[in-house]
Short mmCIF file of C-alpha atoms and ligand atoms in Angstrom, two decimals:
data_model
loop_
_atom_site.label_atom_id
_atom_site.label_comp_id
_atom_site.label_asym_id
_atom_site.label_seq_id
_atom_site.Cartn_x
_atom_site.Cartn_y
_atom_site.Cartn_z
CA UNK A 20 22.95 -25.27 10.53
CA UNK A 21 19.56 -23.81 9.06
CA UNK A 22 18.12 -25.10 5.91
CA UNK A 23 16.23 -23.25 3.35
CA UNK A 24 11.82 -23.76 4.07
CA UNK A 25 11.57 -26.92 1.89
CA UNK A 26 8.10 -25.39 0.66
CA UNK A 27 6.41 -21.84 1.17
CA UNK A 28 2.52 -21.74 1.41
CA UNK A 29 1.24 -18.27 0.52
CA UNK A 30 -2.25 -16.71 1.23
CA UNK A 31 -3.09 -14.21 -1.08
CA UNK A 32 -2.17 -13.02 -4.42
CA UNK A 33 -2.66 -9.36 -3.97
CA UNK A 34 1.26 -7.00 -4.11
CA UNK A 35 2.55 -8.81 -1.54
CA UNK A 36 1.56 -12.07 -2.00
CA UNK A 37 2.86 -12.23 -5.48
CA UNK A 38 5.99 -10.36 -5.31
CA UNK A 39 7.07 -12.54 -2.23
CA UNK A 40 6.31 -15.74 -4.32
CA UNK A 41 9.07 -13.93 -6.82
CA UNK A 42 11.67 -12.97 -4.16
CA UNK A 43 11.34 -16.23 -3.02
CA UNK A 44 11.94 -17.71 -6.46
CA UNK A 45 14.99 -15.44 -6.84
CA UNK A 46 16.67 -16.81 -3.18
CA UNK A 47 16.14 -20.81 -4.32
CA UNK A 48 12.68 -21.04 -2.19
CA UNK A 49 9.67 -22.54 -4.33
CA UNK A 50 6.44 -21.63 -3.13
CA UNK A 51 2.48 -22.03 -4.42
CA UNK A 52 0.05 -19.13 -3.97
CA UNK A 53 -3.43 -19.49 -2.36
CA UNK A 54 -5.73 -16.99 -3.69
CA UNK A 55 -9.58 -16.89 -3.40
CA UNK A 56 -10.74 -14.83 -6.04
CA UNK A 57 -11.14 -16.37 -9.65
CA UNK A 58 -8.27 -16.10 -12.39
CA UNK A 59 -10.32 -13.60 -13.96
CA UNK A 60 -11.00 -11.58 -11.11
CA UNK A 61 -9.69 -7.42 -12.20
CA UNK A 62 -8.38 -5.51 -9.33
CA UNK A 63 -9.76 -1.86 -10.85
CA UNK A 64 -8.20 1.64 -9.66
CA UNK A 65 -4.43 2.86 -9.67
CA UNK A 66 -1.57 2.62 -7.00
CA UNK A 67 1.09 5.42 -6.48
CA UNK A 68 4.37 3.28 -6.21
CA UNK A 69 7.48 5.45 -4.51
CA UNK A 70 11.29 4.08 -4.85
CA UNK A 71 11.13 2.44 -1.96
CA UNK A 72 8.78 -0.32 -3.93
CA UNK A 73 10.04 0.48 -7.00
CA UNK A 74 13.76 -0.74 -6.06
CA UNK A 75 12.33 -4.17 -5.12
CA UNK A 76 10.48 -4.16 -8.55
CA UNK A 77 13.85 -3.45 -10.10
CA UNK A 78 15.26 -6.70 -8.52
CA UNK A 79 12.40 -8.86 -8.94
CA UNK A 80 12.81 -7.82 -12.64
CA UNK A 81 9.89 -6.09 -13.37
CA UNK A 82 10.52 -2.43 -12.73
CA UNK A 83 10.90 -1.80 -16.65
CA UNK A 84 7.52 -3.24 -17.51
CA UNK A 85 6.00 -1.87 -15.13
CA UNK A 86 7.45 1.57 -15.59
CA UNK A 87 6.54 1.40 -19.51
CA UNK A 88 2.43 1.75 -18.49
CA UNK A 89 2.32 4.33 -16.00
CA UNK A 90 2.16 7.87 -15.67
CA UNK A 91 5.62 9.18 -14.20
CA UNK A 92 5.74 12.33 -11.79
CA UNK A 93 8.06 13.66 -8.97
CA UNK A 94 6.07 15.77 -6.72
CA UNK A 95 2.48 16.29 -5.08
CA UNK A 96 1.77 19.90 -4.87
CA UNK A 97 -0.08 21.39 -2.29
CA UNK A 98 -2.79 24.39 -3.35
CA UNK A 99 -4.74 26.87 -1.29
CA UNK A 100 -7.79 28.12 -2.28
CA UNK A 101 -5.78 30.99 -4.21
CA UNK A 102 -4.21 28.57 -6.20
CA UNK A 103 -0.90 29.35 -3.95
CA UNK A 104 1.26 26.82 -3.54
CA UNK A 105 1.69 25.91 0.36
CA UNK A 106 4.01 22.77 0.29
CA UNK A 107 5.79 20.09 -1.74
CA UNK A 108 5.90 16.78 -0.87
CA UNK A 109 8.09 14.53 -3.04
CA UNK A 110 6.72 11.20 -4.00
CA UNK A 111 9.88 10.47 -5.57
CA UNK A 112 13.03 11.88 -7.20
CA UNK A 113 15.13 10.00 -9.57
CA UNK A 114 17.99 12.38 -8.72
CA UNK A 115 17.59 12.45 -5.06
CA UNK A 116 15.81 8.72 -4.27
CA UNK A 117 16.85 6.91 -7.32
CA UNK A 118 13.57 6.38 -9.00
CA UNK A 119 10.78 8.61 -10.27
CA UNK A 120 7.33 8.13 -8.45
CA UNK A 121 4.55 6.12 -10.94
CA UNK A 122 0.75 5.81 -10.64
CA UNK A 123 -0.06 2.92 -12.44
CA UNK A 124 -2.86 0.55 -12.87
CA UNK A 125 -2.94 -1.93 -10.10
CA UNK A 126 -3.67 -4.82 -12.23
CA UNK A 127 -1.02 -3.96 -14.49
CA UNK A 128 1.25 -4.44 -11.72
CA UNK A 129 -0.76 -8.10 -10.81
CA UNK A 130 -0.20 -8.72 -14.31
CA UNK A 131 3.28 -8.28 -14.96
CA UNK A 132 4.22 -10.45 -11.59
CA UNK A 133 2.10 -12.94 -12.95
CA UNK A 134 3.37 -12.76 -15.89
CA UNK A 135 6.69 -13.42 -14.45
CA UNK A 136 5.82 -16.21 -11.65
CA UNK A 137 4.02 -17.83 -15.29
CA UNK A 138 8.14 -17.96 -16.40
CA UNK A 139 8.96 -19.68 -13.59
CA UNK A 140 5.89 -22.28 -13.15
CA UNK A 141 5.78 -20.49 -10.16
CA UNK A 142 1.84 -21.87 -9.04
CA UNK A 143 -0.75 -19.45 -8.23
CA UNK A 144 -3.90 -21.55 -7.41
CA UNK A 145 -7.25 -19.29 -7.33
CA UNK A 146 -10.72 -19.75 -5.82
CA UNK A 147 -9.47 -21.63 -2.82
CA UNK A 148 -10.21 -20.16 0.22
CA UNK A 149 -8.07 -20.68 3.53
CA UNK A 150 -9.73 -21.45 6.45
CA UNK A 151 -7.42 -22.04 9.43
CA UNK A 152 -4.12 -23.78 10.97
CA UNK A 153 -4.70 -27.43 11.85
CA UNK A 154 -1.14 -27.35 13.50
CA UNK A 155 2.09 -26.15 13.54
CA UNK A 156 4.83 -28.56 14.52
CA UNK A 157 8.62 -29.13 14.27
CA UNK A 158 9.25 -27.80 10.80
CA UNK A 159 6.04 -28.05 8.74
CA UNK A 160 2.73 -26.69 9.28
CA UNK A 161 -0.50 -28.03 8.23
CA UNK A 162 -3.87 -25.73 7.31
CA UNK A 163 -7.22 -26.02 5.81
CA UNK A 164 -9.09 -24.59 3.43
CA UNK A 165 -13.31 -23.46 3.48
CA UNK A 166 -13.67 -26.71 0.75
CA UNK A 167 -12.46 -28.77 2.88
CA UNK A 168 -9.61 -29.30 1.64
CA UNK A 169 -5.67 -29.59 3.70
CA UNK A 170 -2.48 -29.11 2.43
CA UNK A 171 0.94 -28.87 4.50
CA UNK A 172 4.20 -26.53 4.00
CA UNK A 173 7.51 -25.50 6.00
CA UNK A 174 6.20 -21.98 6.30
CA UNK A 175 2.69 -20.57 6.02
CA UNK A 176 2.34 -16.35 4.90
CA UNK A 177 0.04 -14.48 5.12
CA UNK A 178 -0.90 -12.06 2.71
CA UNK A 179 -4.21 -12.01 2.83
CA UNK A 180 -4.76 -8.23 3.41
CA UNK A 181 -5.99 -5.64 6.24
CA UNK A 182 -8.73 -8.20 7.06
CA UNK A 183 -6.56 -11.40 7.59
CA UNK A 184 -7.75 -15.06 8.41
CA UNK A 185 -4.36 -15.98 9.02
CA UNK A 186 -3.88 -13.49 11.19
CA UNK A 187 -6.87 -15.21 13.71
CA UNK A 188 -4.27 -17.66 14.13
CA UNK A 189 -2.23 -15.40 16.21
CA UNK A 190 -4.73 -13.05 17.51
CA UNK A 191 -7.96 -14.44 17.30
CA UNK A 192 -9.73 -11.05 18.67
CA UNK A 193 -7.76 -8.27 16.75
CA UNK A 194 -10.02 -6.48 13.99
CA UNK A 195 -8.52 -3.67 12.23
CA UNK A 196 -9.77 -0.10 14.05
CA UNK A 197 -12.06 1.60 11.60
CA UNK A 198 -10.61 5.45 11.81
CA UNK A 199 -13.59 7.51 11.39
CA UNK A 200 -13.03 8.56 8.12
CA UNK A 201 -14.69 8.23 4.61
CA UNK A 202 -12.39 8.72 0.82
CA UNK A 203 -14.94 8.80 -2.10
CA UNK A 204 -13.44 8.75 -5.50
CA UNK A 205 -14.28 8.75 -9.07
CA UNK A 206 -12.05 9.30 -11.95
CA UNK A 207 -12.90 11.89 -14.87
CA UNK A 208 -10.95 13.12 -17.24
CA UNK A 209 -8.58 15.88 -16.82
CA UNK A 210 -9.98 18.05 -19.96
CA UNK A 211 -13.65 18.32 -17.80
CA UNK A 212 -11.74 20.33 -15.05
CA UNK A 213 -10.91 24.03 -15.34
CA UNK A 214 -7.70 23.93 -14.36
CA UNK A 215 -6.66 28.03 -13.93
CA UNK A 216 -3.66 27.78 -15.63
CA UNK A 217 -1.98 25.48 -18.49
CA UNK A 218 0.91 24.37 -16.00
CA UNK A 219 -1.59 23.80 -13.30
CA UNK A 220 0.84 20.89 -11.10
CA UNK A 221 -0.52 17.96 -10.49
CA UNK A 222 -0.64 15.35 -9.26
CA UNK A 223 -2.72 17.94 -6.30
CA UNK A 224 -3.92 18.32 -3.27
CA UNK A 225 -6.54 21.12 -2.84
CA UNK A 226 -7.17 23.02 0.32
CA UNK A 227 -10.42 25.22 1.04
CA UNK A 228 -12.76 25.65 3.93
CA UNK A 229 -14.72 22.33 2.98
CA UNK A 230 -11.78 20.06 3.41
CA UNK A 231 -8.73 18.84 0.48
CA UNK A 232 -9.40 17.44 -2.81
CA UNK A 233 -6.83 15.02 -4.41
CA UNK A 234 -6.33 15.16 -7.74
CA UNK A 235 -3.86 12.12 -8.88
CA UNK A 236 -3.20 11.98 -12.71
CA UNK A 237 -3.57 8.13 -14.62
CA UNK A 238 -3.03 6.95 -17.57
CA UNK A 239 0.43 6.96 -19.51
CA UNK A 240 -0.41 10.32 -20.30
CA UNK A 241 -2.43 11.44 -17.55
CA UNK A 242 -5.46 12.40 -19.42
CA UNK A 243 -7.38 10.82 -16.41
CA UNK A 244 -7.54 12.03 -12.83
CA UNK A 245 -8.99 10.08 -10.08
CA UNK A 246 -10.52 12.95 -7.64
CA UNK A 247 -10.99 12.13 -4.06
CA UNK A 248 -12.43 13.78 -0.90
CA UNK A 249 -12.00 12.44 2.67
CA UNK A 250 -14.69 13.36 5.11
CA UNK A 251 -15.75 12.03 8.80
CA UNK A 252 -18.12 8.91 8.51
CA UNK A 253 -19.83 6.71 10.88
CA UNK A 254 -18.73 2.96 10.71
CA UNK A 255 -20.89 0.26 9.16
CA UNK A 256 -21.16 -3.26 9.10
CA UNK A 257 -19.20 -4.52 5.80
CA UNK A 258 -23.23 -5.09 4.57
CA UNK A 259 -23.44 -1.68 5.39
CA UNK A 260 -20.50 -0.09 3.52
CA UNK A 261 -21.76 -2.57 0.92
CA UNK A 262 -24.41 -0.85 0.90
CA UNK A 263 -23.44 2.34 0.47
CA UNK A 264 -20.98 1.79 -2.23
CA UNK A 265 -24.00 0.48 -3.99
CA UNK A 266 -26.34 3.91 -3.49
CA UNK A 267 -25.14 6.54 -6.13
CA UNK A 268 -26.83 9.18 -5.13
CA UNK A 269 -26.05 8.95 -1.33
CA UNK A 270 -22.15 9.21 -2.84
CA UNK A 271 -22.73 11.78 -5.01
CA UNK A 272 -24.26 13.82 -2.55
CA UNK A 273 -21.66 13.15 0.11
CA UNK A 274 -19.18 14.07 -2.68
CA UNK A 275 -21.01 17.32 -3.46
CA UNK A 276 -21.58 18.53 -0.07
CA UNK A 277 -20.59 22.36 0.03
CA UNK A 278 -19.81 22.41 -3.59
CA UNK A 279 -20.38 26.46 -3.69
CA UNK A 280 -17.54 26.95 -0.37
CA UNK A 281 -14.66 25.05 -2.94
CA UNK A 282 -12.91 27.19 -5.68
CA UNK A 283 -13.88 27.07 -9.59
CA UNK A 284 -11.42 24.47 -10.29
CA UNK A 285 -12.50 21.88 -7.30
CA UNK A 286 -16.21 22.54 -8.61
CA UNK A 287 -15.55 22.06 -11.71
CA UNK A 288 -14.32 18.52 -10.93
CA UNK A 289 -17.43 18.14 -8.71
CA UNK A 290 -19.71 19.01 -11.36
CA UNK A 291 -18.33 15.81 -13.45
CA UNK A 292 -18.52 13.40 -11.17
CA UNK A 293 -18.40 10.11 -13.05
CA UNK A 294 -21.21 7.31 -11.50
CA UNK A 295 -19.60 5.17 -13.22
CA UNK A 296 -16.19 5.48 -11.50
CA UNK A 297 -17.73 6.35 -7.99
CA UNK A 298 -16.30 4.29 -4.67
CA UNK A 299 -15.60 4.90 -1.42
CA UNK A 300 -12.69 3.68 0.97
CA UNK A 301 -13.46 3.84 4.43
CA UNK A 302 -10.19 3.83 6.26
CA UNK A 303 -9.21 0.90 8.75
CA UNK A 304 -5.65 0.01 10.51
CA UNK A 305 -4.05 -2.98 11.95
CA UNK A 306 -3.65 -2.26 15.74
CA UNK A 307 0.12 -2.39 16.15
CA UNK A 308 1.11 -6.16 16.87
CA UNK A 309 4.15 -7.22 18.85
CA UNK A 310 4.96 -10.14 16.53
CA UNK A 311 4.10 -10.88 12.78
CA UNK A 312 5.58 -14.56 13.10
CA UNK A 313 4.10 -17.36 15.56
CA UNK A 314 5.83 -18.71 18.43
CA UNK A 315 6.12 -21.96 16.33
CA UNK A 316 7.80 -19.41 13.88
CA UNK A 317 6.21 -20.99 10.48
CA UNK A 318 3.25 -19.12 10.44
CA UNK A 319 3.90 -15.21 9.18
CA UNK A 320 1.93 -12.23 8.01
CA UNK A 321 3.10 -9.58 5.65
CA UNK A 322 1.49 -6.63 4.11
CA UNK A 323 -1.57 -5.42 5.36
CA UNK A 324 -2.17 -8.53 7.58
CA UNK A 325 0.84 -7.64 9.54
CA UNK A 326 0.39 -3.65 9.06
CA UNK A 327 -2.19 -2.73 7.41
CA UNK A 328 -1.80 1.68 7.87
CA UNK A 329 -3.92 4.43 7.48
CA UNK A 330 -3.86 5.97 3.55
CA UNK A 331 -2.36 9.38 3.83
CA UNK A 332 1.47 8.47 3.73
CA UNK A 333 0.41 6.40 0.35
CA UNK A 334 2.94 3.38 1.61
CA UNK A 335 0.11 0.44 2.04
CA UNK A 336 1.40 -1.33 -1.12
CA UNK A 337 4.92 0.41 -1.05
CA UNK A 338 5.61 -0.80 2.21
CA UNK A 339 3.52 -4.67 1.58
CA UNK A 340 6.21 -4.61 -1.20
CA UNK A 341 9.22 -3.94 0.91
CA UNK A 342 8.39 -6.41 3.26
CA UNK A 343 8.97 -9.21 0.26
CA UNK A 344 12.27 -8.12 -0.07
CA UNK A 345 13.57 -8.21 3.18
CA UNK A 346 11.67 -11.34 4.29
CA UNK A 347 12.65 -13.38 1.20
CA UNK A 348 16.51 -12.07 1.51
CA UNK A 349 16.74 -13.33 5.09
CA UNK A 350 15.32 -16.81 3.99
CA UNK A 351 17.15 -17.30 1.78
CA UNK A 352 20.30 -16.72 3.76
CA UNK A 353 19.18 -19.73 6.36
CA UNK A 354 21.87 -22.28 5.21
CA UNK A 355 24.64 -19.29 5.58
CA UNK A 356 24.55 -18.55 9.21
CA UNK A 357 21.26 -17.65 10.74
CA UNK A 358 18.65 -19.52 12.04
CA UNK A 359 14.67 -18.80 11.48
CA UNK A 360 13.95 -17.53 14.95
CA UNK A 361 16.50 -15.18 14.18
CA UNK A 362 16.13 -14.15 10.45
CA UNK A 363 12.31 -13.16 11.98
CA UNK A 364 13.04 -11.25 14.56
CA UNK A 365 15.82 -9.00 12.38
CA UNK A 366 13.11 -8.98 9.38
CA UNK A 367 10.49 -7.56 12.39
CA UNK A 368 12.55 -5.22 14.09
CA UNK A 369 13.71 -3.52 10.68
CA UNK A 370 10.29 -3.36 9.08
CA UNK A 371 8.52 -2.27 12.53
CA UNK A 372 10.83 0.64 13.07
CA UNK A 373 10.06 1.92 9.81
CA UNK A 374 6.41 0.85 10.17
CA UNK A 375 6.33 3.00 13.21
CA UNK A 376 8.05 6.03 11.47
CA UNK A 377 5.66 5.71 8.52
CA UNK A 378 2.74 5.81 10.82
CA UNK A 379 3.93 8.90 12.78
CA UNK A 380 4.35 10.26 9.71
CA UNK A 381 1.21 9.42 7.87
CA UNK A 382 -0.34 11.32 10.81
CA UNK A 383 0.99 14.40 10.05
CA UNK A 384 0.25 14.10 6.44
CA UNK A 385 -3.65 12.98 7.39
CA UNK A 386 -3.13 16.39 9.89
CA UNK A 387 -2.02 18.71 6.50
CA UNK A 388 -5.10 17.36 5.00
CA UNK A 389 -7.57 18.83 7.64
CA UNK A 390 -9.55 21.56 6.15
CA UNK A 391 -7.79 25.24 7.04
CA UNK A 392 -10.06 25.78 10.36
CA UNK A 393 -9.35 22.26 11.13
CA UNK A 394 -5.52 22.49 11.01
CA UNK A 395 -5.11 25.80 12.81
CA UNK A 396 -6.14 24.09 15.78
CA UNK A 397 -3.79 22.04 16.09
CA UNK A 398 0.12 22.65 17.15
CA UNK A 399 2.51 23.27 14.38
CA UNK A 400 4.46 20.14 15.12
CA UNK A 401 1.61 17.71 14.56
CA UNK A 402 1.03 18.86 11.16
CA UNK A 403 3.77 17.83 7.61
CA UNK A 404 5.09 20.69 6.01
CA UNK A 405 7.51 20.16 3.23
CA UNK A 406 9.12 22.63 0.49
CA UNK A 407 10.75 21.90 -3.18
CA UNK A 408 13.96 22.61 -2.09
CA UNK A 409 14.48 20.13 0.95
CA UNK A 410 16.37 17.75 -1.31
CA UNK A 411 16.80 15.54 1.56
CA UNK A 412 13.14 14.97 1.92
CA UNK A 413 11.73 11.70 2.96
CA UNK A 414 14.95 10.19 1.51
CA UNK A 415 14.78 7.96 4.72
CA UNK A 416 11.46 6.36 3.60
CA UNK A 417 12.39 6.28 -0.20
CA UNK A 418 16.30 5.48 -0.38
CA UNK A 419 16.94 2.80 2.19
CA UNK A 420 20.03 0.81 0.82
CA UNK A 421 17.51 -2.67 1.38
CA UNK A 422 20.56 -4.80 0.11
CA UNK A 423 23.14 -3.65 2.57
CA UNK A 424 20.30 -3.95 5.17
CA UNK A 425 20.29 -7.95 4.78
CA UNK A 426 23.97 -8.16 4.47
CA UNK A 427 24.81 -6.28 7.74
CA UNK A 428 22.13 -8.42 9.54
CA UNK A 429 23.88 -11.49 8.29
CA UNK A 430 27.63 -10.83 9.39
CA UNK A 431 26.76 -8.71 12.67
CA UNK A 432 24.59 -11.70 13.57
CA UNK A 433 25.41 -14.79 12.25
CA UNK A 434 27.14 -17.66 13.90
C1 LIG B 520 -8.59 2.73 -3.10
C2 LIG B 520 -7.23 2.37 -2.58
C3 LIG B 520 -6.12 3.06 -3.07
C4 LIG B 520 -4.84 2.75 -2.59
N1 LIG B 520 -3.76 3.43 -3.08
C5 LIG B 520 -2.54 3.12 -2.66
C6 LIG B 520 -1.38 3.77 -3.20
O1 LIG B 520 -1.50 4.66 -4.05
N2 LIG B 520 -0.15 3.41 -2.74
C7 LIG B 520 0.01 2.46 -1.78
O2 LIG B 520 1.15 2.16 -1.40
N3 LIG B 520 -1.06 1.81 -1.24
C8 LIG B 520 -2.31 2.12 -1.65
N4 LIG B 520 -3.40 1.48 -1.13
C9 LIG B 520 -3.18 0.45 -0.09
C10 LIG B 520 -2.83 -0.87 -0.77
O3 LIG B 520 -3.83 -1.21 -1.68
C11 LIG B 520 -2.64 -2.00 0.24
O4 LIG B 520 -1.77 -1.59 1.25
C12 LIG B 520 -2.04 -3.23 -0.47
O5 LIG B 520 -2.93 -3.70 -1.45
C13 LIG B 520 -1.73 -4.35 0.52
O6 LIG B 520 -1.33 -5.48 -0.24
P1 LIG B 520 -1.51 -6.94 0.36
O7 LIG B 520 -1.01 -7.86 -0.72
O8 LIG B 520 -0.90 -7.02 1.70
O9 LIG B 520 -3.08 -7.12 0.55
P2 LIG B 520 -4.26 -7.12 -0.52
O10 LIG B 520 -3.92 -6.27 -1.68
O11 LIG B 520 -5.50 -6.82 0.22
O12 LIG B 520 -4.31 -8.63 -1.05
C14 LIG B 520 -4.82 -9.66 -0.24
C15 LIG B 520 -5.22 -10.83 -1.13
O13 LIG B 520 -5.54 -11.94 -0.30
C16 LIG B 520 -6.74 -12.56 -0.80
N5 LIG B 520 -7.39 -13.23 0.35
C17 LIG B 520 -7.98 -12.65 1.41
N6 LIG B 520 -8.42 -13.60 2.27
C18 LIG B 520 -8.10 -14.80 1.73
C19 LIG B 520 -8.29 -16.15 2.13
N7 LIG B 520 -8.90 -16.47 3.31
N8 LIG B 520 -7.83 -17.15 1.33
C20 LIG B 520 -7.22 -16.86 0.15
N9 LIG B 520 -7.02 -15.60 -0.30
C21 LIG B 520 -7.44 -14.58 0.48
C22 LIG B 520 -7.56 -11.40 -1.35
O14 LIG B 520 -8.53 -11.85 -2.26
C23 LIG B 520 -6.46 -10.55 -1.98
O15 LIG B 520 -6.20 -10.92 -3.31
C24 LIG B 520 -4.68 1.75 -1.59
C25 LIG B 520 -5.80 1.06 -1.10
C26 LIG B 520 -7.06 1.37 -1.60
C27 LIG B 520 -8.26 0.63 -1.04
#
């Protein structure tokens, strides 16, 4: 029979690093978080969290908090130029997907899982820096860190994000594929944009001949927006997008471009673009991989190391979150009746069929951001259309019963 990992090493304390360290806690597993970045170090800018996340957040026993600080909405309404209203996408429905969609802080999130793993003397141990895998053998596996340092676990994760070092374990040569395309953001408040009516919806997305501005509400109150435009970019060096996050005026300017061809209320929020705020995103994916455990099986990625996905779906963290869940569950059902090989290749095979759904998907949604011109070339079926009343509406990505998931997988399978 299976025993539970003795010891989980984690790399990373971003979403998925910290609620796995939880999930963990919550199946009997103790782990210690590797992180590289100081104590101290503030993740700025919001995160739109959708059921999906938000049911795990209820289990690890944080939904509440969390909840409590963030700005609480259902749809994202899509505008024409005429102000019309041309689809509705839900984010999520408490009615129909059990939970009301939030846009939160993402630190607040950090903070409150922190906060938690602090209640447990769950370890997170920052500015240490992995390096690589010395070996993987039997049931432990041994790695090193850029100080020098070595330390030894039953299972090594990685969650070290779209650019993973653990992930050179398995595939030294795969880079995430840089997608040609450019989000600068700033956030300003909502008063400095003329909306054209009071009950204006928003959160937004705006659609006129230069392209689609977002316009996502923060703040408990939403009294802030953060604005964004995507456009097409060449790829840099990370010196070079260093770079240009660093030169204001080459942002502002990028930001600005056809300012006269958007309508009053886009230029309005163009005219008050905050410096302050400014950042861009260029937009990378992880090239699909055919395993996210190594043939040793104690060496794992989750999150963006595993599947890092393109940003128009709005599932990065949602689905780095969901992964935790699943992964954790199966774990911790090792002395039951599965083995590891096995509780792997059930945790992959449900999380890459959805992974693969979510990226078809996030396709379509990148497609209904095209500007007008852009969109009409393409067929109708390559492009997300969506209306209020489809009640049923991505209640496949939001609802899944994650619980029921684990069980079946555990009496179908077991021995
Ligand atoms: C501007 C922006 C807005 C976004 N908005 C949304 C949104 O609204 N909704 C959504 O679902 N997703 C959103 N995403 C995507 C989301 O942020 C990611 O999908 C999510 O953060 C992935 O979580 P992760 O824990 O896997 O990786 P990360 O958040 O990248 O965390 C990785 C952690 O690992 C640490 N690390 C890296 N290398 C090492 C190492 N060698 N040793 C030790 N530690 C290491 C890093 O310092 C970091 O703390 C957004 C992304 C961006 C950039």
């Amino acid at each position: 029979m299976a025993s539970l990992p003795r010891h989980v090493a984690i790399i990373g304390a971003g979403l998925s690093g910290l609620c796995l360290a939880l999930a963990l806690h919550q199946c009997g597993i103790p782990a210690t978080i590797y992180e590289a970045r100081a104590a101290d170090f503030v993740q700025g800018g919001a995160i739109a969290l959708s059921p999906n996340a938000l049911q795990v957040l209820h289990k690890l026993g944080i939904y509440e908090r969390v909840r409590k600080k963030s700005y609480k909405y259902q749809v994202l309404t899509f505008k024409d130029d005429q102000h019309e209203t041309t689809d509705v996408y839900y984010f999520g429905h408490k009615k129909f997907h059990g939970y009301n969609a939030l846009r939160v802080s993402r630190q607040v999130v950090i903070e409150e899982v922190k906060l938690k793993l602090s209640e447990y003397n769950i370890e997170v141990k920052h500015d240490i820096r992995f390096s690589h895998v010395i070996s993987e053998f039997g049931d432990s596996v041994t790695f090193a860190f850029t100080d020098g340092t070595t330390s030894s676990a039953s299972m090594l994760i990685g969650a070290d994000g779209i650019h993973s070092t653990v992930r050179k374990y398995m595939y030294p040569t795969v880079t995430p594929r840089y997608l040609g395309q450019l989000g600068i953001a700033c956030i300003i408040p909502l008063s400095s944009i003329r909306l054209p009516k009071k009950d204006y919806p928003l959160p937004a997305i705006i659609s006129a001949k230069p392209g689609t501005l977002l316009v996502l509400p923060q703040q408990i109150d939403g009294s802030e927006v953060l604005i964004q435009v995507s456009l097409a970019y060449p790829e840099q060096s990370r010196e070079g997008w260093h770079a240009l996050n660093a030169r204001t005026d080459e942002m502002v300017r990028l930001f600005q471009k056809d300012m006269h061809a958007w309508p009053d209320v886009v230029q309005s929020a163009l005219e008050n673009v905050n410096e302050d705020t400014l950042f861009t995103w260029p937009y990378y994916a992880v090239p699909r991989l055919e395993q996210w455990a190594s043939n040793g099986k104690r060496v794992v990625l989750i999150g963006d190391a595993a599947h890092g996905i393109p940003p128009s779906s709005g599932q990065g963290a949602n689905q780095a979150i969901e992964d935790t869940y699943v992964l954790a569950s199966l774990l911790g059902k090792l002395c039951e009746k599965l083995d590891l090989a096995e509780a792997l290749e059930f945790w992959q095979a449900f999380r890459q069929e959805r992974m693969d759904r979510i990226v078809k998907f996030s396709d379509m949604m990148q497609n209904r951001r095209l500007s007008p011109a852009e969109r009409a070339k393409l067929p109708e079926s390559a492009v997300w259309r969506g209306t209020a009343g489809d009640t049923e509406q991505m209640s496949w990505l939001y609802a899944p019963d994650l619980e029921r998931v684990v069980n079946k997988m555990v009496e179908n399978r077991g021995v």
